[in-house]
Short mmCIF file of C-alpha atoms in Angstrom, two decimals:
data_model
loop_
_atom_site.label_atom_id
_atom_site.label_comp_id
_atom_site.label_asym_id
_atom_site.label_seq_id
_atom_site.Cartn_x
_atom_site.Cartn_y
_atom_site.Cartn_z
CA MET A 15 0.01 0.03 -0.03
CA SER A 16 2.61 2.57 1.03
CA LEU A 17 6.14 3.07 2.22
CA ILE A 18 7.11 6.50 3.50
CA LYS A 19 10.79 7.32 4.06
CA SER A 20 11.52 10.50 6.09
CA ILE A 21 14.15 11.99 8.38
CA SER A 22 12.24 10.63 11.40
CA GLY A 23 12.24 6.97 10.21
CA ILE A 24 10.41 4.58 7.84
CA ARG A 25 6.75 3.88 7.91
CA GLY A 26 4.62 1.63 5.85
CA THR A 27 1.95 -1.10 5.57
CA ILE A 28 2.88 -4.68 6.30
CA GLY A 29 3.03 -7.11 3.33
CA GLY A 30 3.30 -6.61 -0.38
CA LYS A 31 6.27 -5.79 -2.50
CA VAL A 32 9.69 -4.73 -1.43
CA ALA A 33 10.21 -0.82 -1.45
CA ASP A 34 6.45 -0.32 -1.83
CA ASN A 35 5.52 -1.53 1.60
CA LEU A 36 7.13 -2.14 4.94
CA THR A 37 8.35 -5.68 4.15
CA PRO A 38 10.91 -7.71 6.23
CA ILE A 39 13.67 -6.71 3.72
CA ASP A 40 12.77 -3.02 4.07
CA ALA A 41 12.87 -3.26 7.91
CA VAL A 42 16.28 -4.93 7.73
CA LYS A 43 17.64 -2.44 5.18
CA PHE A 44 16.61 0.62 7.22
CA ALA A 45 17.76 -0.90 10.50
CA ALA A 46 21.13 -1.63 8.81
CA ALA A 47 21.32 1.96 7.53
CA TYR A 48 20.63 3.39 11.05
CA GLY A 49 23.15 1.00 12.62
CA SER A 50 25.72 1.88 9.95
CA TRP A 51 25.20 5.52 10.60
CA LEU A 52 25.68 5.05 14.33
CA LEU A 53 28.93 3.08 13.79
CA LYS A 54 30.27 5.77 11.54
CA ARG A 55 29.23 8.48 13.96
CA ASN A 56 30.95 6.69 16.88
CA SER A 57 33.92 5.19 15.14
CA SER A 58 36.18 5.66 18.14
CA LYS A 59 33.96 3.81 20.45
CA GLU A 60 34.55 0.21 21.14
CA GLN A 61 31.05 -1.00 21.61
CA LEU A 62 27.75 0.60 20.75
CA ILE A 63 24.25 0.10 22.44
CA VAL A 64 20.82 0.67 20.99
CA VAL A 65 17.62 0.51 23.01
CA ILE A 66 14.47 -0.79 21.25
CA GLY A 67 10.86 -1.16 22.22
CA ARG A 68 7.48 -1.63 20.52
CA ASP A 69 3.89 -0.95 20.75
CA ALA A 70 1.39 -3.87 20.73
CA ARG A 71 0.73 -4.05 16.96
CA ILE A 72 0.26 -7.51 15.53
CA SER A 73 3.36 -7.07 13.34
CA GLY A 74 5.43 -5.66 16.24
CA LYS A 75 7.12 -8.90 17.27
CA MET A 76 8.21 -9.68 13.74
CA ILE A 77 9.56 -6.19 12.95
CA SER A 78 11.22 -5.90 16.31
CA SER A 79 13.12 -9.21 15.78
CA LEU A 80 14.21 -8.20 12.34
CA VAL A 81 15.55 -4.88 13.64
CA ALA A 82 17.16 -6.33 16.72
CA ASN A 83 19.01 -9.06 14.86
CA THR A 84 20.10 -6.69 12.11
CA LEU A 85 21.79 -4.43 14.75
CA VAL A 86 23.36 -7.48 16.37
CA GLY A 87 24.61 -8.49 12.98
CA LEU A 88 26.36 -5.11 12.70
CA GLY A 89 28.12 -5.75 16.04
CA ILE A 90 25.78 -3.52 18.12
CA ASP A 91 24.42 -4.58 21.52
CA VAL A 92 20.64 -4.41 21.75
CA ILE A 93 18.64 -3.74 24.90
CA ASP A 94 15.00 -4.75 24.11
CA LEU A 95 12.30 -3.22 26.36
CA GLY A 96 9.66 -5.38 24.65
CA LEU A 97 6.12 -3.95 24.93
CA SER A 98 6.79 -0.32 25.70
CA THR A 99 6.00 3.21 24.73
CA THR A 100 7.73 5.88 22.62
CA PRO A 101 8.46 8.08 25.70
CA THR A 102 9.72 5.11 27.64
CA VAL A 103 12.31 4.30 25.06
CA GLU A 104 13.29 7.98 25.01
CA VAL A 105 13.73 7.95 28.82
CA ALA A 106 15.65 4.63 28.66
CA VAL A 107 18.32 5.68 26.04
CA PRO A 108 20.29 8.11 28.33
CA ILE A 109 19.71 5.96 31.44
CA GLU A 110 21.32 3.02 29.65
CA ASN A 111 24.15 5.26 28.27
CA ALA A 112 23.02 3.95 24.82
CA ASP A 113 24.02 5.49 21.48
CA GLY A 114 20.53 5.49 20.12
CA GLY A 115 17.14 4.01 20.14
CA ILE A 116 14.43 2.61 17.82
CA ILE A 117 10.74 2.54 18.56
CA LEU A 118 8.69 0.09 16.56
CA THR A 119 5.37 1.83 16.15
CA ALA A 120 3.15 3.56 13.55
CA SER A 121 1.73 5.84 16.22
CA HIS A 122 -1.91 6.61 15.38
CA ASN A 123 -2.01 4.76 12.13
CA PRO A 124 -4.31 1.69 11.75
CA LYS A 125 -3.11 -1.82 12.50
CA GLN A 126 -1.76 -2.72 9.06
CA TRP A 127 0.92 0.01 9.50
CA ASN A 128 4.13 -0.18 11.37
CA ALA A 129 7.27 1.96 11.53
CA LEU A 130 10.87 2.46 12.79
CA LYS A 131 11.13 5.73 14.70
CA LEU A 132 14.76 6.74 15.32
CA LEU A 133 16.48 8.34 18.30
CA ASN A 134 19.86 9.79 19.02
CA GLU A 135 21.99 9.26 22.10
CA LYS A 136 19.88 11.81 24.02
CA GLY A 137 16.73 9.76 23.39
CA GLU A 138 15.49 12.51 21.00
CA PHE A 139 14.30 12.35 17.45
CA LEU A 140 16.96 12.89 14.75
CA ASN A 141 17.42 16.16 13.09
CA GLY A 142 17.13 16.66 9.32
CA ASP A 143 20.84 16.24 8.60
CA ASP A 144 21.15 13.00 10.54
CA GLY A 145 17.98 11.68 9.03
CA ASN A 146 19.08 12.44 5.48
CA GLN A 147 22.43 10.70 6.06
CA ILE A 148 20.51 7.55 7.06
CA LEU A 149 18.34 7.76 3.96
CA GLU A 150 21.46 8.08 1.80
CA ILE A 151 23.03 5.02 3.47
CA ALA A 152 19.88 3.03 2.92
CA ALA A 153 19.81 3.96 -0.77
CA SER A 154 23.45 2.96 -1.28
CA ASP A 155 23.20 -0.50 0.31
CA ASP A 156 26.67 0.08 1.63
CA PHE A 157 26.57 -2.12 4.70
CA ASP A 158 29.51 -3.83 6.39
CA PHE A 159 28.36 -6.49 8.89
CA ALA A 160 30.45 -7.79 11.75
CA GLN A 161 32.45 -11.03 11.70
CA VAL A 162 31.19 -13.94 13.77
CA ASP A 163 33.33 -13.10 16.82
CA ASP A 164 32.28 -9.48 16.78
CA LEU A 165 28.49 -9.86 16.74
CA GLY A 166 26.52 -7.72 19.21
CA SER A 167 24.66 -9.00 22.23
CA TYR A 168 20.92 -9.09 22.80
CA SER A 169 19.21 -8.65 26.16
CA ARG A 170 15.72 -7.98 27.43
CA ASN A 171 14.96 -5.41 30.11
CA LYS A 172 11.47 -5.37 31.58
CA THR A 173 12.06 -2.87 34.31
CA TYR A 174 11.10 0.26 32.47
CA VAL A 175 7.46 0.34 33.25
CA GLU A 176 8.37 1.02 36.87
CA LYS A 177 11.48 3.16 36.02
CA HIS A 178 9.56 5.42 33.73
CA ILE A 179 6.75 5.86 36.32
CA ASP A 180 9.25 6.50 39.06
CA GLU A 181 10.82 9.24 36.91
CA VAL A 182 7.38 10.83 36.41
CA LEU A 183 6.44 10.63 40.11
CA ASN A 184 9.75 12.21 41.13
CA LEU A 185 9.06 15.37 39.07
CA GLU A 186 8.84 18.35 41.33
CA LEU A 187 5.45 19.59 40.03
CA VAL A 188 3.75 16.17 40.18
CA ASP A 189 1.71 16.66 43.34
CA VAL A 190 1.32 13.08 44.42
CA ASP A 191 -0.32 13.85 47.75
CA ALA A 192 -2.91 16.19 46.29
CA ILE A 193 -3.81 13.61 43.62
CA LYS A 194 -4.19 10.82 46.23
CA ASN A 195 -6.38 13.06 48.42
CA ALA A 196 -8.66 13.94 45.50
CA ASN A 197 -9.92 10.32 45.22
CA PHE A 198 -10.25 10.55 41.40
CA LYS A 199 -11.96 7.91 39.39
CA VAL A 200 -11.11 7.76 35.69
CA VAL A 201 -11.79 5.60 32.60
CA VAL A 202 -8.81 4.67 30.41
CA ASP A 203 -9.03 3.78 26.64
CA ALA A 204 -5.62 2.52 25.53
CA VAL A 205 -6.85 1.17 22.13
CA ASN A 206 -5.54 -2.32 23.11
CA SER A 207 -1.97 -1.27 23.00
CA THR A 208 0.85 -0.63 25.52
CA GLY A 209 -0.93 2.25 27.15
CA GLY A 210 -3.04 -0.46 28.76
CA ILE A 211 0.02 -1.46 30.66
CA PHE A 212 1.56 1.91 31.51
CA ILE A 213 -1.36 4.29 32.21
CA PRO A 214 -3.28 2.00 34.73
CA THR A 215 0.00 1.25 36.50
CA LEU A 216 0.74 5.02 36.72
CA LEU A 217 -2.80 5.68 38.10
CA ASP A 218 -2.55 2.92 40.67
CA ARG A 219 0.73 4.45 41.99
CA LEU A 220 -1.16 7.80 42.23
CA GLY A 221 -4.10 6.37 44.12
CA VAL A 222 -6.53 6.84 41.25
CA GLU A 223 -9.32 4.39 40.65
CA CYS A 224 -8.94 3.13 37.09
CA ILE A 225 -11.80 1.67 34.88
CA LYS A 226 -10.09 -0.11 32.01
CA LEU A 227 -11.56 0.14 28.44
CA TYR A 228 -9.60 -1.57 25.67
CA CYS A 229 -6.53 -2.04 27.76
CA GLU A 230 -5.54 -5.56 26.58
CA PRO A 231 -2.27 -5.11 24.63
CA ASN A 232 -3.07 -7.47 21.77
CA GLY A 233 -2.88 -5.02 18.91
CA GLU A 234 -6.49 -5.53 17.81
CA PHE A 235 -7.47 -1.80 17.76
CA PRO A 236 -11.28 -1.67 18.56
CA HIS A 237 -11.58 1.61 16.82
CA ASN A 238 -9.47 4.01 14.76
CA PRO A 239 -6.49 4.58 17.05
CA GLU A 240 -6.21 8.32 16.34
CA PRO A 241 -7.71 9.90 19.54
CA LEU A 242 -10.23 12.16 17.83
CA LYS A 243 -13.82 12.83 18.86
CA GLU A 244 -15.40 10.72 16.13
CA HIS A 245 -13.56 7.59 17.38
CA LEU A 246 -14.23 8.01 21.14
CA GLY A 247 -17.93 7.28 21.55
CA ASP A 248 -17.41 4.27 23.75
CA ILE A 249 -15.28 5.99 26.38
CA SER A 250 -17.61 9.06 26.41
CA LYS A 251 -20.49 6.70 27.19
CA LEU A 252 -18.56 4.74 29.84
CA VAL A 253 -17.32 7.85 31.61
CA VAL A 254 -20.91 8.97 32.14
CA GLU A 255 -22.15 5.48 33.12
CA GLU A 256 -19.35 5.04 35.65
CA LYS A 257 -19.76 8.58 37.03
CA ALA A 258 -16.05 9.00 36.55
CA ASP A 259 -14.20 12.34 36.98
CA PHE A 260 -12.93 12.15 33.46
CA GLY A 261 -11.54 9.81 30.77
CA ILE A 262 -7.97 9.29 29.50
CA VAL A 263 -7.29 8.28 25.92
CA VAL A 264 -3.84 7.49 24.48
CA ASP A 265 -2.67 6.41 21.03
CA PRO A 266 -0.85 3.04 20.50
CA ASP A 267 2.55 4.28 21.45
CA VAL A 268 1.40 6.65 24.26
CA ASP A 269 2.83 9.93 23.19
CA ARG A 270 -0.59 11.51 22.50
CA LEU A 271 -3.06 12.26 25.29
CA ALA A 272 -6.70 13.15 24.87
CA LEU A 273 -9.18 13.73 27.70
CA VAL A 274 -12.96 13.25 28.15
CA CYS A 275 -14.91 15.42 30.57
CA GLU A 276 -17.29 13.97 33.18
CA ASP A 277 -20.32 14.65 30.98
CA GLY A 278 -18.86 12.64 28.05
CA SER A 279 -17.80 15.76 26.11
CA MET A 280 -14.38 16.08 24.71
CA PHE A 281 -11.85 18.19 26.70
CA GLY A 282 -10.22 18.68 23.30
CA GLU A 283 -6.85 17.24 22.41
CA GLU A 284 -5.66 20.73 21.67
CA TYR A 285 -6.40 21.69 25.29
CA THR A 286 -4.42 18.85 26.86
CA LEU A 287 -1.26 20.98 26.35
CA VAL A 288 -3.05 24.19 27.31
CA ALA A 289 -4.16 22.77 30.68
CA CYS A 290 -0.75 21.24 31.48
CA ALA A 291 0.97 24.46 30.47
CA ASP A 292 -1.39 26.53 32.61
CA TYR A 293 -0.36 24.38 35.64
CA VAL A 294 3.33 24.45 34.91
CA LEU A 295 3.36 28.22 34.20
CA SER A 296 1.47 28.86 37.48
CA LYS A 297 4.46 27.26 39.29
CA THR A 298 7.39 28.11 36.93
CA LYS A 299 7.62 31.32 35.03
CA GLY A 300 8.75 30.88 31.46
CA ASN A 301 8.03 30.47 27.83
CA THR A 302 6.15 27.93 25.73
CA VAL A 303 6.24 26.47 22.20
CA SER A 304 3.83 24.50 19.97
CA ASN A 305 3.76 23.89 16.33
CA MET A 306 2.04 26.02 13.67
CA SER A 307 -1.03 23.70 13.52
CA SER A 308 -1.71 24.13 17.20
CA SER A 309 -4.40 26.27 18.89
CA ARG A 310 -3.94 29.93 19.76
CA ALA A 311 -5.19 29.05 23.25
CA LEU A 312 -1.61 28.16 24.38
CA ARG A 313 -0.54 31.64 23.37
CA ASP A 314 -3.34 33.20 25.41
CA VAL A 315 -2.52 31.13 28.49
CA THR A 316 1.25 31.77 28.22
CA GLN A 317 0.66 35.55 27.97
CA LYS A 318 -1.65 35.37 30.98
CA HIS A 319 1.22 34.06 33.02
CA GLY A 320 3.68 36.73 31.63
CA GLY A 321 5.58 34.35 29.31
CA SER A 322 6.29 34.38 25.59
CA TYR A 323 4.86 31.96 23.07
CA GLN A 324 6.52 30.80 19.84
CA ALA A 325 5.27 28.58 17.00
CA SER A 326 7.54 26.06 15.22
CA ALA A 327 7.26 24.00 12.01
CA VAL A 328 5.29 20.84 12.54
CA GLY A 329 7.31 17.89 13.71
CA GLU A 330 8.48 16.99 17.22
CA VAL A 331 12.14 17.69 16.37
CA ASN A 332 11.19 21.24 15.34
CA VAL A 333 9.20 21.87 18.49
CA VAL A 334 12.05 20.53 20.60
CA GLN A 335 14.68 22.70 18.89
CA LEU A 336 12.64 25.85 19.36
CA MET A 337 11.96 24.96 23.00
CA LYS A 338 15.66 24.70 23.51
CA ASP A 339 16.33 27.95 21.69
CA THR A 340 13.76 29.87 23.76
CA ASN A 341 14.26 28.09 27.09
CA ALA A 342 10.61 26.98 27.12
CA VAL A 343 9.43 25.39 30.34
CA ILE A 344 6.74 23.34 28.53
CA GLY A 345 5.68 22.78 24.97
CA GLY A 346 4.39 20.20 22.56
CA GLU A 347 1.92 19.62 19.81
CA GLY A 348 -1.78 20.29 19.67
CA ASN A 349 -2.49 16.61 18.98
CA GLY A 350 -2.24 15.97 22.69
CA GLY A 351 1.54 15.78 22.83
CA ILE A 352 3.16 17.16 26.03
CA ILE A 353 6.90 17.87 26.09
CA TYR A 354 8.14 18.81 29.58
CA PRO A 355 11.91 19.42 29.58
CA ASP A 356 12.21 18.64 33.39
CA SER A 357 11.44 15.07 32.36
CA HIS A 358 12.82 14.74 28.84
CA TYR A 359 12.48 16.32 25.34
CA GLY A 360 9.80 14.08 24.00
CA ARG A 361 6.07 13.83 23.89
CA ASP A 362 4.92 11.85 26.92
CA SER A 363 1.38 10.96 27.87
CA LEU A 364 2.56 9.70 31.37
CA VAL A 365 3.92 13.08 32.18
CA GLY A 366 0.84 14.64 30.68
CA VAL A 367 -1.47 12.54 32.83
CA ALA A 368 0.55 13.29 36.02
CA LEU A 369 0.56 17.09 35.34
CA PHE A 370 -3.16 17.20 34.50
CA LEU A 371 -4.05 15.26 37.61
CA SER A 372 -1.93 17.59 39.71
CA HIS A 373 -3.65 20.66 38.08
CA LEU A 374 -7.13 19.29 38.52
CA ALA A 375 -6.50 18.27 42.18
CA ASN A 376 -5.09 21.69 43.06
CA GLN A 377 -7.85 23.66 41.26
CA LYS A 378 -10.57 21.64 43.08
CA MET A 379 -12.93 21.89 40.14
CA THR A 380 -14.40 19.45 37.63
CA CYS A 381 -12.80 18.54 34.33
CA LYS A 382 -15.56 20.34 32.48
CA GLU A 383 -15.22 23.45 34.68
CA LEU A 384 -11.52 23.52 33.99
CA ARG A 385 -12.05 23.26 30.25
CA MET A 386 -14.60 26.12 30.34
CA SER A 387 -12.07 28.29 32.11
CA TYR A 388 -9.90 28.45 28.96
CA PRO A 389 -10.33 30.69 25.78
CA SER A 390 -12.70 28.85 23.44
CA TYR A 391 -11.28 28.17 20.01
CA TYR A 392 -12.58 25.54 17.71
CA MET A 393 -10.65 23.50 15.21
CA SER A 394 -11.52 21.54 12.14
CA LYS A 395 -8.87 18.91 11.05
CA ASN A 396 -9.27 17.54 7.59
CA LYS A 397 -7.08 15.91 4.91
CA ILE A 398 -7.09 15.27 1.18
CA GLN A 399 -5.75 12.01 -0.04
CA LEU A 400 -2.87 12.28 -2.51
CA THR A 401 -1.98 10.40 -5.68
CA PRO A 402 1.42 10.35 -7.33
CA GLN A 403 0.10 12.65 -10.04
CA ILE A 404 -0.72 15.48 -7.73
CA ASP A 405 1.85 18.30 -7.47
CA VAL A 406 1.48 19.37 -3.82
CA ASP A 407 4.17 22.05 -3.99
CA LYS A 408 2.24 23.68 -6.85
CA ILE A 409 -1.00 23.61 -4.88
CA LEU A 410 0.62 25.19 -1.81
CA GLU A 411 2.27 27.87 -4.06
CA VAL A 412 -1.09 28.78 -5.71
CA MET A 413 -2.80 28.97 -2.32
CA ALA A 414 -0.05 31.24 -0.83
CA ASP A 415 -0.39 33.52 -3.84
CA LYS A 416 -4.21 33.50 -3.56
CA TYR A 417 -4.01 34.90 0.00
CA LYS A 418 -0.85 36.91 -0.39
CA ASN A 419 -2.66 40.07 1.03
CA GLU A 420 -3.13 38.24 4.34
CA ASP A 421 -0.58 37.29 6.98
CA VAL A 422 0.99 34.23 5.19
CA LEU A 423 3.68 31.97 6.71
CA THR A 424 5.56 29.49 4.49
CA ILE A 425 8.16 27.92 6.88
CA ASP A 426 6.08 24.69 6.86
CA GLY A 427 3.50 24.44 4.07
CA VAL A 428 1.29 27.47 3.96
CA LYS A 429 -0.39 29.09 7.02
CA VAL A 430 -2.80 31.97 6.48
CA ASN A 431 -3.57 34.04 9.56
CA PHE A 432 -6.89 35.95 9.36
CA GLU A 433 -7.96 38.31 12.17
CA THR A 434 -10.00 35.82 14.17
CA GLU A 435 -9.13 32.52 12.55
CA TRP A 436 -6.40 30.65 10.54
CA VAL A 437 -5.76 27.81 8.13
CA HIS A 438 -2.67 25.68 7.88
CA LEU A 439 -2.03 23.52 4.80
CA ARG A 440 0.88 21.03 4.67
CA LYS A 441 1.94 17.83 3.24
CA SER A 442 2.07 15.06 5.92
CA ASN A 443 5.48 13.54 6.71
CA THR A 444 3.81 10.19 7.66
CA GLU A 445 0.90 9.72 5.27
CA PRO A 446 0.19 10.40 1.62
CA ILE A 447 -2.12 13.30 2.42
CA ILE A 448 -2.43 17.10 2.57
CA ARG A 449 -3.49 18.17 6.05
CA ILE A 450 -5.96 21.05 6.30
CA TYR A 451 -6.26 22.48 9.80
CA THR A 452 -8.49 25.44 10.57
CA GLU A 453 -9.28 27.33 13.79
CA SER A 454 -11.90 29.89 14.50
CA THR A 455 -14.16 31.23 17.25
CA THR A 456 -16.94 28.68 16.66
CA GLN A 457 -16.98 25.20 15.30
CA GLU A 458 -19.30 26.17 12.42
CA LYS A 459 -16.86 28.90 11.33
CA ALA A 460 -13.87 26.55 11.55
CA ASP A 461 -15.83 23.88 9.52
CA ASP A 462 -16.93 26.50 6.97
CA LEU A 463 -13.39 27.83 6.48
CA ALA A 464 -12.11 24.21 6.01
CA LYS A 465 -14.83 23.50 3.44
CA ARG A 466 -13.96 26.60 1.51
CA ILE A 467 -10.21 25.84 1.51
CA ILE A 468 -10.81 22.20 0.46
CA SER A 469 -13.04 23.33 -2.35
CA GLU A 470 -10.44 25.73 -3.50
CA ILE A 471 -7.71 23.00 -3.45
CA LYS A 472 -9.91 20.62 -5.44
CA GLU A 473 -10.41 23.29 -8.05
CA ILE A 474 -6.64 23.56 -8.45
CA ILE A 475 -6.26 19.71 -8.66
CA ALA A 476 -9.05 19.56 -11.23
#
């Protein structure tokens, strides 16, 4: 169906033809390219270590085995966390003094997809230069595998559920006592992936009663795994039935966090970061960063606390770099990704859950009341499927010219800022689509703006 190579890794559907899909040969080839890049980068080091972990996808064990043994074949030691999360692998890399990490997950994509997401020695995603070097190595097939006496070792490490949770609970702003005293009851939808292991364990350590929904890590996603409103009817209903304080939804690799209010309404994945930032900024003065497709609400909350807000190009590596450049105390992406530097520079739903619980416990208000305390913006997130014949760059160029009299940004696709609303058009790095994000002061206005823009794009394509 599809194979997408980018600076952040390789992503595709399982099965099919080599180079068109994520086949075993493609998994080995890309793992070999990454391992070769590490060896070249650390040529003076005697022995390299890579940490790997996977979500619960059906194909996960196969892809993980291929990747691990390819690295061993290059002479690299592998520490396998097994069923894990993206942020857990990110946390483990520096703890293990590893030279890199690979997470086997296709994040929010459906079950037929899988991917290799690549980390550096800091447990952070690779920058553009590093990613392009790996793509070049993969294209060259220039691999030099180890002799039999120099093969790497393989070991399993199952301690990182507790190690990651310990790290979260030890954060200064995680108010464990306040959370325990609040006697929260929550419902968790982990889409039958590894969040079903990590989130309930975290909640148990925090004294929170947990009602599990789809928490069996078998990779059989019971609904579309992207944590959007249209996919979350079951948890919305169960939160109300159980009289829970709120609901927690994570994607398969647990780096996106969405919340459901006690009445079954969506807190809004854009507002996950807003709420956590509000709490952090109330305790720590500083700046924030999110990407260009994220809500203006973070800007408003940041300014309320006397901080400065900056917007980066889309992509976690871009958010992280701008956070470092501006000394941001919290940042992330409007898809529910919380990046809290006091923990690590990566989106982390465990950190997000702990900060949100701390905020709610200290505010002594309901989840719905907290959501209503923030500026109300409404987003419409749409996409247009691409075919090889469509010239995306041409489309974006035409749209930028069409709105040249408005405030137009072109550092990442095309973003047009109107007085009370905006639209952001960009080609996805992970799927063959154009994303169309709009935001306005009502849902109807956001939807209408999206429909208008989509219509204009289709006229160009036609």
